[in-house]
mmCIF file of C-alpha atoms in Angstrom:
data_model
loop_
_atom_site.group_PDB
_atom_site.id
_atom_site.type_symbol
_atom_site.label_atom_id
_atom_site.label_comp_id
_atom_site.label_asym_id
_atom_site.label_seq_id
_atom_site.Cartn_x
_atom_site.Cartn_y
_atom_site.Cartn_z
ATOM 1 C CA MET A 26 98.051 78.538 82.264
ATOM 2 C CA PRO A 27 95.453 75.249 81.514
ATOM 3 C CA TYR A 28 92.456 75.609 84.403
ATOM 4 C CA SER A 29 91.196 73.778 87.239
ATOM 5 C CA LEU A 30 87.532 73.929 89.261
ATOM 6 C CA THR A 31 87.379 72.769 92.718
ATOM 7 C CA ILE A 32 85.458 73.823 96.109
ATOM 8 C CA LYS A 33 86.668 76.929 98.580
ATOM 9 C CA LYS A 34 86.566 76.263 101.723
ATOM 10 C CA ILE A 35 84.324 78.785 103.994
ATOM 11 C CA GLU A 36 83.099 78.352 107.419
ATOM 12 C CA GLY A 37 80.354 76.367 107.696
ATOM 13 C CA LYS A 38 78.228 73.024 109.589
ATOM 14 C CA PRO A 39 77.911 69.374 106.900
ATOM 15 C CA GLY A 40 74.564 70.127 105.238
ATOM 16 C CA GLN A 41 74.182 73.919 106.017
ATOM 17 C CA VAL A 42 77.436 75.205 104.297
ATOM 18 C CA TYR A 43 77.243 75.219 100.262
ATOM 19 C CA TYR A 44 80.835 75.793 99.558
ATOM 20 C CA PRO A 45 81.513 78.076 96.282
ATOM 21 C CA LEU A 46 83.484 77.154 93.267
ATOM 22 C CA GLN A 47 87.159 78.611 92.930
ATOM 23 C CA LEU A 48 88.735 78.515 89.319
ATOM 24 C CA ASN A 49 92.917 77.990 89.708
ATOM 25 C CA ASP A 50 95.559 77.915 87.323
ATOM 26 C CA ILE A 51 97.577 74.645 87.083
ATOM 27 C CA PRO A 52 100.618 73.676 84.709
ATOM 28 C CA LYS A 53 100.399 70.943 82.410
ATOM 29 C CA PRO A 54 100.234 67.992 83.214
ATOM 30 C CA THR A 55 103.186 65.031 82.131
ATOM 31 C CA PRO A 56 102.347 61.557 81.775
ATOM 32 C CA GLY A 57 103.856 59.148 83.421
ATOM 33 C CA PRO A 58 104.711 55.209 82.444
ATOM 34 C CA ASN A 59 101.132 54.336 81.299
ATOM 35 C CA GLU A 60 100.049 56.719 81.249
ATOM 36 C CA LEU A 61 97.707 59.515 78.971
ATOM 37 C CA LEU A 62 97.003 62.954 79.211
ATOM 38 C CA VAL A 63 94.031 63.964 77.870
ATOM 39 C CA LYS A 64 92.932 67.554 76.771
ATOM 40 C CA LEU A 65 89.145 67.870 78.217
ATOM 41 C CA SER A 66 86.569 68.758 75.880
ATOM 42 C CA ALA A 67 83.161 67.922 78.276
ATOM 43 C CA ALA A 68 82.627 67.448 81.951
ATOM 44 C CA ALA A 69 79.104 66.714 83.841
ATOM 45 C CA LEU A 70 77.205 67.321 87.018
ATOM 46 C CA ASN A 71 76.422 64.452 89.518
ATOM 47 C CA HIS A 72 74.340 65.415 92.519
ATOM 48 C CA ARG A 73 77.571 63.182 94.623
ATOM 49 C CA ASP A 74 79.575 66.425 93.159
ATOM 50 C CA PHE A 75 76.435 68.677 94.909
ATOM 51 C CA PHE A 76 76.254 66.913 97.627
ATOM 52 C CA ILE A 77 79.957 67.792 98.145
ATOM 53 C CA ARG A 78 79.412 71.685 98.013
ATOM 54 C CA GLN A 79 76.990 70.980 100.855
ATOM 55 C CA HIS A 80 79.608 68.244 102.683
ATOM 56 C CA LEU A 81 76.671 66.187 102.926
ATOM 57 C CA TYR A 82 79.623 63.496 101.888
ATOM 58 C CA PRO A 83 82.623 61.460 103.708
ATOM 59 C CA GLY A 84 86.639 61.758 102.437
ATOM 60 C CA ILE A 85 85.412 66.370 101.022
ATOM 61 C CA SER A 86 88.613 67.548 98.536
ATOM 62 C CA PHE A 87 89.415 71.548 98.459
ATOM 63 C CA ALA A 88 91.963 71.407 96.159
ATOM 64 C CA HIS A 89 90.718 68.278 93.673
ATOM 65 C CA PRO A 90 89.722 69.313 90.950
ATOM 66 C CA LEU A 91 85.815 68.126 91.227
ATOM 67 C CA LEU A 92 83.176 66.128 88.576
ATOM 68 C CA ALA A 93 83.659 62.992 88.222
ATOM 69 C CA ASP A 94 82.161 62.487 84.154
ATOM 70 C CA GLY A 95 84.606 62.791 81.364
ATOM 71 C CA TYR A 96 85.265 63.040 77.345
ATOM 72 C CA GLY A 97 88.399 64.153 75.005
ATOM 73 C CA THR A 98 90.928 64.289 73.713
ATOM 74 C CA VAL A 99 94.845 61.934 73.998
ATOM 75 C CA THR A 100 97.303 64.244 73.323
ATOM 76 C CA GLU A 101 100.548 62.956 74.964
ATOM 77 C CA LEU A 102 101.604 59.312 75.175
ATOM 78 C CA GLY A 103 103.688 58.684 78.800
ATOM 79 C CA PRO A 104 106.712 55.871 78.939
ATOM 80 C CA GLY A 105 104.455 52.176 77.646
ATOM 81 C CA ALA A 106 101.234 54.186 76.180
ATOM 82 C CA PRO A 107 100.094 52.340 73.391
ATOM 83 C CA SER A 108 100.711 54.255 70.675
ATOM 84 C CA SER A 109 96.932 53.235 69.537
ATOM 85 C CA PHE A 110 94.835 56.349 71.925
ATOM 86 C CA LEU A 111 97.598 59.168 71.145
ATOM 87 C CA GLY A 112 94.699 61.503 68.914
ATOM 88 C CA LYS A 113 91.932 59.141 70.179
ATOM 89 C CA PRO A 114 89.194 60.807 72.142
ATOM 90 C CA VAL A 115 88.100 58.615 75.170
ATOM 91 C CA ILE A 116 85.900 58.354 77.690
ATOM 92 C CA LEU A 117 86.526 58.069 82.297
ATOM 93 C CA ASN A 118 86.064 56.053 84.023
ATOM 94 C CA PRO A 119 84.760 57.533 87.182
ATOM 95 C CA SER A 120 86.320 55.002 89.936
ATOM 96 C CA ARG A 121 89.295 53.709 91.340
ATOM 97 C CA GLY A 122 90.032 50.373 92.311
ATOM 98 C CA TRP A 123 87.282 48.033 91.455
ATOM 99 C CA GLU A 124 88.698 45.225 88.493
ATOM 100 C CA SER A 125 85.911 42.243 87.668
ATOM 101 C CA ASP A 126 84.545 41.293 90.548
ATOM 102 C CA PRO A 127 80.645 41.100 90.618
ATOM 103 C CA ASP A 128 80.200 41.075 94.545
ATOM 104 C CA GLY A 129 81.859 44.159 95.000
ATOM 105 C CA PRO A 130 85.904 46.416 94.861
ATOM 106 C CA GLU A 131 88.076 43.668 95.785
ATOM 107 C CA ASP A 132 89.681 46.246 98.288
ATOM 108 C CA ILE A 133 86.456 48.828 99.822
ATOM 109 C CA LYS A 134 89.868 50.846 101.186
ATOM 110 C CA GLN A 135 91.112 51.275 97.576
ATOM 111 C CA TYR A 136 87.724 52.050 95.989
ATOM 112 C CA GLY A 137 86.876 55.585 95.643
ATOM 113 C CA ILE A 138 85.107 58.462 93.085
ATOM 114 C CA ILE A 139 87.381 61.449 91.414
ATOM 115 C CA GLY A 140 86.072 64.182 92.085
ATOM 116 C CA GLY A 141 86.875 66.585 94.978
ATOM 117 C CA SER A 142 87.793 63.656 96.700
ATOM 118 C CA VAL A 143 90.693 63.174 99.210
ATOM 119 C CA SER A 144 90.799 59.432 97.828
ATOM 120 C CA SER A 145 92.068 60.926 93.895
ATOM 121 C CA ASN A 146 93.764 63.601 92.788
ATOM 122 C CA ALA A 147 92.079 63.398 89.791
ATOM 123 C CA GLY A 148 89.189 64.818 88.335
ATOM 124 C CA THR A 149 87.647 65.822 85.398
ATOM 125 C CA ALA A 150 87.409 69.502 86.418
ATOM 126 C CA GLN A 151 89.743 70.854 84.577
ATOM 127 C CA GLU A 152 91.377 70.899 80.730
ATOM 128 C CA PHE A 153 94.249 68.739 80.647
ATOM 129 C CA ILE A 154 94.174 65.400 82.676
ATOM 130 C CA VAL A 155 96.720 62.498 82.794
ATOM 131 C CA VAL A 156 94.614 58.826 83.722
ATOM 132 C CA PRO A 157 96.049 55.101 83.678
ATOM 133 C CA VAL A 158 95.802 54.082 80.185
ATOM 134 C CA ASP A 159 93.534 50.838 81.515
ATOM 135 C CA GLU A 160 91.157 54.021 83.101
ATOM 136 C CA VAL A 161 89.613 54.924 79.862
ATOM 137 C CA ALA A 162 88.044 53.755 77.094
ATOM 138 C CA LEU A 163 87.642 54.510 73.028
ATOM 139 C CA ALA A 164 84.934 56.875 73.332
ATOM 140 C CA PRO A 165 81.471 55.411 70.510
ATOM 141 C CA GLU A 166 82.492 57.563 67.221
ATOM 142 C CA HIS A 167 78.444 58.052 67.215
ATOM 143 C CA VAL A 168 78.778 60.470 70.608
ATOM 144 C CA SER A 169 79.541 63.784 70.877
ATOM 145 C CA PRO A 170 82.148 65.390 73.651
ATOM 146 C CA GLU A 171 78.632 66.478 75.798
ATOM 147 C CA GLU A 172 77.381 62.787 74.971
ATOM 148 C CA GLY A 173 80.540 61.973 75.650
ATOM 149 C CA ALA A 174 80.656 63.194 79.251
ATOM 150 C CA ALA A 175 77.114 62.335 80.024
ATOM 151 C CA LEU A 176 77.736 58.193 79.688
ATOM 152 C CA PRO A 177 80.619 57.877 83.053
ATOM 153 C CA LEU A 178 79.689 57.420 86.356
ATOM 154 C CA VAL A 179 75.168 57.314 85.541
ATOM 155 C CA GLY A 180 75.834 54.765 82.967
ATOM 156 C CA LEU A 181 78.314 52.435 84.783
ATOM 157 C CA THR A 182 75.411 53.243 87.679
ATOM 158 C CA GLY A 183 72.601 52.066 85.583
ATOM 159 C CA TRP A 184 74.262 49.772 83.536
ATOM 160 C CA ARG A 185 75.152 48.091 86.787
ATOM 161 C CA ALA A 186 71.819 48.237 88.631
ATOM 162 C CA LEU A 187 70.244 46.453 85.622
ATOM 163 C CA VAL A 188 72.161 43.647 83.646
ATOM 164 C CA THR A 189 74.448 42.811 86.377
ATOM 165 C CA LYS A 190 72.450 43.202 90.148
ATOM 166 C CA SER A 191 68.707 43.087 88.480
ATOM 167 C CA GLY A 192 69.321 39.819 86.765
ATOM 168 C CA ASN A 193 66.406 40.303 84.456
ATOM 169 C CA ALA A 194 67.444 42.213 81.644
ATOM 170 C CA VAL A 195 65.934 39.770 79.385
ATOM 171 C CA GLU A 196 64.154 40.076 76.431
ATOM 172 C CA GLY A 197 59.952 40.765 77.623
ATOM 173 C CA ARG A 198 60.681 40.912 81.482
ATOM 174 C CA ASN A 199 58.939 43.760 83.052
ATOM 175 C CA LEU A 200 60.620 46.033 84.771
ATOM 176 C CA LEU A 201 59.731 49.725 86.510
ATOM 177 C CA ILE A 202 62.343 52.315 86.724
ATOM 178 C CA THR A 203 61.494 55.438 89.309
ATOM 179 C CA GLY A 204 62.782 58.945 89.090
ATOM 180 C CA ILE A 205 62.425 59.491 85.337
ATOM 181 C CA GLY A 206 64.208 62.153 84.189
ATOM 182 C CA GLY A 207 67.781 61.846 86.471
ATOM 183 C CA GLY A 208 70.258 60.610 84.239
ATOM 184 C CA VAL A 209 71.019 56.800 86.209
ATOM 185 C CA ALA A 210 67.582 56.824 85.291
ATOM 186 C CA LEU A 211 67.318 57.133 81.752
ATOM 187 C CA LEU A 212 69.956 55.134 80.594
ATOM 188 C CA VAL A 213 68.625 52.226 82.753
ATOM 189 C CA LEU A 214 65.464 52.960 80.419
ATOM 190 C CA GLN A 215 67.933 53.599 77.115
ATOM 191 C CA PHE A 216 70.267 50.340 78.219
ATOM 192 C CA ALA A 217 66.126 48.171 79.278
ATOM 193 C CA VAL A 218 64.463 49.440 75.379
ATOM 194 C CA ALA A 219 67.550 47.947 73.670
ATOM 195 C CA LEU A 220 67.357 44.596 75.808
ATOM 196 C CA GLY A 221 64.154 44.362 74.821
ATOM 197 C CA LEU A 222 62.082 44.823 78.155
ATOM 198 C CA ASN A 223 58.467 46.927 78.523
ATOM 199 C CA VAL A 224 59.541 49.793 80.500
ATOM 200 C CA TRP A 225 57.478 51.671 83.284
ATOM 201 C CA VAL A 226 58.282 54.437 84.890
ATOM 202 C CA THR A 227 57.515 56.579 87.640
ATOM 203 C CA SER A 228 58.822 60.801 88.111
ATOM 204 C CA GLY A 229 56.803 64.005 89.541
ATOM 205 C CA ASP A 230 56.492 65.211 86.007
ATOM 206 C CA GLU A 231 54.054 64.318 84.251
ATOM 207 C CA GLY A 232 56.238 65.553 81.184
ATOM 208 C CA LYS A 233 59.027 63.531 82.226
ATOM 209 C CA ILE A 234 56.215 60.639 81.964
ATOM 210 C CA GLU A 235 56.218 62.081 78.362
ATOM 211 C CA ARG A 236 59.370 62.232 76.853
ATOM 212 C CA ALA A 237 60.230 58.369 78.811
ATOM 213 C CA VAL A 238 57.167 58.077 76.241
ATOM 214 C CA GLY A 239 59.629 59.486 73.590
ATOM 215 C CA LEU A 240 62.692 57.088 74.629
ATOM 216 C CA GLY A 241 60.545 54.071 74.598
ATOM 217 C CA ALA A 242 58.428 53.663 77.739
ATOM 218 C CA LYS A 243 54.909 52.098 78.288
ATOM 219 C CA GLY A 244 53.908 54.304 80.393
ATOM 220 C CA GLY A 245 54.587 56.013 83.729
ATOM 221 C CA VAL A 246 52.225 57.355 86.189
ATOM 222 C CA VAL A 247 52.941 60.109 88.615
ATOM 223 C CA TYR A 248 54.149 59.605 91.874
ATOM 224 C CA LYS A 249 53.165 62.271 94.042
ATOM 225 C CA GLU A 250 49.517 60.983 93.977
ATOM 226 C CA LYS A 251 48.193 58.646 96.331
ATOM 227 C CA ASP A 252 47.821 55.318 94.500
ATOM 228 C CA TRP A 253 49.820 55.072 92.072
ATOM 229 C CA ASP A 254 50.714 51.866 92.541
ATOM 230 C CA LYS A 255 47.629 51.119 92.266
ATOM 231 C CA LYS A 256 47.257 52.786 89.054
ATOM 232 C CA LEU A 257 50.483 51.001 87.885
ATOM 233 C CA ALA A 258 48.467 47.906 88.031
ATOM 234 C CA THR A 259 46.090 48.531 84.767
ATOM 235 C CA LEU A 260 48.706 49.616 82.903
ATOM 236 C CA LEU A 261 50.395 46.126 83.058
ATOM 237 C CA PRO A 262 49.335 43.490 80.544
ATOM 238 C CA GLN A 263 47.009 41.371 81.311
ATOM 239 C CA SER A 264 49.658 38.314 79.733
ATOM 240 C CA ARG A 265 52.408 39.039 82.521
ATOM 241 C CA PRO A 266 50.197 41.667 84.398
ATOM 242 C CA PHE A 267 53.634 41.951 86.958
ATOM 243 C CA LEU A 268 56.864 42.993 87.424
ATOM 244 C CA ASP A 269 60.415 41.032 87.671
ATOM 245 C CA ALA A 270 62.432 44.374 88.156
ATOM 246 C CA VAL A 271 62.019 46.897 90.471
ATOM 247 C CA VAL A 272 65.481 49.499 89.352
ATOM 248 C CA ASP A 273 64.811 52.582 92.039
ATOM 249 C CA GLY A 274 67.210 55.032 92.849
ATOM 250 C CA ALA A 275 64.663 56.871 95.429
ATOM 251 C CA GLY A 276 64.250 54.458 98.174
ATOM 252 C CA GLY A 277 61.786 56.017 101.278
ATOM 253 C CA ASP A 278 59.016 53.634 100.611
ATOM 254 C CA VAL A 279 59.715 52.123 96.727
ATOM 255 C CA VAL A 280 58.523 48.818 98.431
ATOM 256 C CA THR A 281 55.696 49.239 99.840
ATOM 257 C CA LYS A 282 54.575 50.344 97.008
ATOM 258 C CA THR A 283 56.160 47.705 94.800
ATOM 259 C CA VAL A 284 55.737 44.856 96.650
ATOM 260 C CA LYS A 285 52.426 43.711 94.902
ATOM 261 C CA LEU A 286 53.432 44.364 91.874
ATOM 262 C CA LEU A 287 56.220 42.246 92.173
ATOM 263 C CA LYS A 288 56.694 38.725 90.521
ATOM 264 C CA PRO A 289 57.459 36.089 94.207
ATOM 265 C CA GLY A 290 61.075 36.805 93.794
ATOM 266 C CA GLY A 291 61.149 39.810 91.956
ATOM 267 C CA VAL A 292 63.665 42.322 92.990
ATOM 268 C CA ILE A 293 64.539 45.971 93.679
ATOM 269 C CA SER A 294 67.879 46.429 92.304
ATOM 270 C CA CYS A 295 68.904 50.087 94.583
ATOM 271 C CA TYR A 296 70.902 52.274 93.981
ATOM 272 C CA GLY A 297 70.574 55.131 95.260
ATOM 273 C CA MET A 298 68.658 57.254 98.289
ATOM 274 C CA THR A 299 67.241 60.480 98.025
ATOM 275 C CA VAL A 300 64.545 60.394 99.961
ATOM 276 C CA GLY A 301 66.110 59.611 102.847
ATOM 277 C CA PRO A 302 69.094 57.191 103.779
ATOM 278 C CA LYS A 303 66.280 54.927 105.848
ATOM 279 C CA MET A 304 63.670 52.559 103.886
ATOM 280 C CA ASP A 305 60.895 50.502 104.807
ATOM 281 C CA TRP A 306 61.437 46.646 104.831
ATOM 282 C CA THR A 307 57.514 44.278 105.121
ATOM 283 C CA MET A 308 56.902 41.404 106.436
ATOM 284 C CA GLN A 309 55.160 41.420 103.134
ATOM 285 C CA ALA A 310 57.856 41.676 100.950
ATOM 286 C CA VAL A 311 59.780 38.687 102.775
ATOM 287 C CA LEU A 312 56.580 36.110 102.921
ATOM 288 C CA LYS A 313 56.839 36.884 98.456
ATOM 289 C CA ASN A 314 60.616 36.510 98.932
ATOM 290 C CA ILE A 315 60.984 39.196 96.966
ATOM 291 C CA GLU A 316 65.052 40.719 96.798
ATOM 292 C CA LEU A 317 66.001 44.026 97.539
ATOM 293 C CA LYS A 318 69.604 44.387 95.862
ATOM 294 C CA GLY A 319 72.271 47.484 96.821
ATOM 295 C CA SER A 320 74.307 48.038 93.240
ATOM 296 C CA THR A 321 76.467 51.231 94.130
ATOM 297 C CA MET A 322 78.969 52.368 90.672
ATOM 298 C CA GLY A 323 80.733 48.995 88.583
ATOM 299 C CA SER A 324 84.082 47.407 87.436
ATOM 300 C CA LYS A 325 86.266 48.560 85.213
ATOM 301 C CA ALA A 326 84.778 44.950 83.591
ATOM 302 C CA GLU A 327 81.113 46.205 82.941
ATOM 303 C CA PHE A 328 82.758 50.317 82.352
ATOM 304 C CA ARG A 329 84.010 48.671 79.027
ATOM 305 C CA ASP A 330 80.729 46.150 78.288
ATOM 306 C CA MET A 331 79.307 49.642 79.602
ATOM 307 C CA VAL A 332 80.188 51.338 76.539
ATOM 308 C CA GLU A 333 80.936 48.829 73.827
ATOM 309 C CA PHE A 334 76.842 48.235 74.679
ATOM 310 C CA VAL A 335 75.778 52.474 73.767
ATOM 311 C CA ARG A 336 78.236 52.409 70.921
ATOM 312 C CA GLU A 337 76.828 48.693 69.479
ATOM 313 C CA HIS A 338 72.843 50.548 69.690
ATOM 314 C CA LYS A 339 73.695 53.444 69.378
ATOM 315 C CA ILE A 340 72.590 54.772 72.427
ATOM 316 C CA ARG A 341 72.971 58.485 73.052
ATOM 317 C CA PRO A 342 72.720 59.554 76.687
ATOM 318 C CA VAL A 343 70.078 62.460 77.061
ATOM 319 C CA VAL A 344 71.170 65.718 77.809
ATOM 320 C CA SER A 345 69.384 68.807 79.823
ATOM 321 C CA ARG A 346 72.099 71.402 79.538
ATOM 322 C CA VAL A 347 74.880 72.913 78.847
ATOM 323 C CA VAL A 348 76.744 75.471 79.503
ATOM 324 C CA LYS A 349 79.967 76.985 77.568
ATOM 325 C CA GLY A 350 84.367 77.236 80.454
ATOM 326 C CA LEU A 351 85.228 75.846 82.766
ATOM 327 C CA ASP A 352 85.505 79.664 83.785
ATOM 328 C CA ASN A 353 81.442 80.450 83.664
ATOM 329 C CA ILE A 354 81.715 79.731 87.272
ATOM 330 C CA GLU A 355 77.426 81.655 86.653
ATOM 331 C CA GLY A 356 76.137 79.059 83.933
ATOM 332 C CA ILE A 357 77.747 76.937 86.366
ATOM 333 C CA ASP A 358 76.225 78.105 89.760
ATOM 334 C CA GLY A 359 73.102 77.559 87.384
ATOM 335 C CA LEU A 360 73.418 73.956 86.175
ATOM 336 C CA PHE A 361 73.734 73.230 90.074
ATOM 337 C CA GLU A 362 70.561 74.552 91.142
ATOM 338 C CA ASP A 363 68.418 72.859 88.135
ATOM 339 C CA MET A 364 69.836 69.831 90.119
ATOM 340 C CA LYS A 365 68.948 71.433 92.715
ATOM 341 C CA ALA A 366 65.683 72.318 92.150
ATOM 342 C CA GLY A 367 64.978 69.458 89.812
ATOM 343 C CA ARG A 368 64.604 70.896 87.033
ATOM 344 C CA GLN A 369 66.535 69.009 84.174
ATOM 345 C CA PHE A 370 65.795 65.378 81.842
ATOM 346 C CA GLY A 371 69.147 64.556 81.823
ATOM 347 C CA LYS A 372 73.056 65.531 82.515
ATOM 348 C CA LEU A 373 73.887 68.608 82.735
ATOM 349 C CA VAL A 374 77.430 69.269 81.035
ATOM 350 C CA ILE A 375 80.006 71.304 80.969
ATOM 351 C CA LEU A 376 81.688 71.932 77.236
ATOM 352 C CA ILE A 377 85.156 72.944 78.800
ATOM 353 C CA ASP A 378 86.922 72.966 75.527
ATOM 354 C CA LYS A 379 84.629 76.117 73.242
ATOM 355 C CA ASN A 380 85.665 74.647 70.165
ATOM 356 C CA ALA A 381 85.467 70.888 70.692
ATOM 357 C CA ASN A 382 84.503 69.118 68.058
ATOM 358 C CA GLY A 383 83.283 65.467 68.024
ATOM 359 C CA GLN A 384 83.033 62.621 66.769
ATOM 360 C CA GLY A 385 79.360 62.961 66.303
ATOM 361 C CA GLY A 386 78.113 65.013 64.161
ATOM 362 C CA SER A 387 74.486 63.801 63.778
ATOM 363 C CA SER A 388 73.944 64.890 67.085
ATOM 364 C CA PRO A 389 71.116 66.390 68.433
ATOM 365 C CA LYS A 390 70.450 70.203 69.456
ATOM 366 C CA PHE A 391 71.782 70.710 73.338
ATOM 367 C CA LEU A 392 70.471 73.694 75.281
ATOM 368 C CA ILE A 393 73.705 75.850 75.271
ATOM 369 C CA SER A 394 74.669 79.074 77.785
#
């Protein structure tokens, strides 16, 4: 029988408990009207999965498979599903209930992210999944299964934060991306470089900054240094000595640190707050007309636009490490340890189908264990 991977309930308080992974035998699902049966080749971790294991995420499920990111091949069609999908590699939309409204989900009560959630029985930590035909996109031909699995959630989040919310996805603009090395930050970098922006980054690791420069960043600063904002000011070009926008996933003191660097009316597009659930908002930012915009995931329309951009610009999502097998509990736990320690540069991926042979034949070699 096919496998699925869930969390196992044990006693413990939120933030103190760490739910173990549990492998389950499940029946192979059958697609209904306008649905597809997808054999999953690869799935990827996100920080929400780490939070789920600590019971620090709302509405967690012990019955539904974990993980929101997946790449696979359509093996069966439900009644009414287009025959053009049969046998094609696809990338799954990681959320449900948001069609196209640029302001946010049309009905916030119906919106949710798949994977380990009571709001949806879908999750990509399984060998087969049934999905509505409008919740997938044909995979770009140049990506491998690992890269395809690395794309959905972080790609959608990064695309909305940069393109929809920042208002500065314009050639020649100056952009700061905080916390380079995480999946969202890296794809924002790749999107921005492809769009012709000048990009600087922050990291706690000089080595990650060097790798970001290799992907097209102009430079970066170590945020552990007290005056990193002053150092960044010296890196900006004399012809445009300011930032147009910041794309941030940390929160903390980002407003205080960047307010002097941003132009009047500059934008901070914030898609996460890993430092803590609160951040400072200063009078200096008010007087400078700085805009702080929250950004979470994205709509189906934004998902399709993002995948097409990746296809057009031949963008390869960065993969940090891959483990083989959904039954490789020790290896998957190791991916979670990488995330806990912040060791990753790019996405952490599970190769579900050990014999998967993706389309992207010239893909780089990954660290596989």
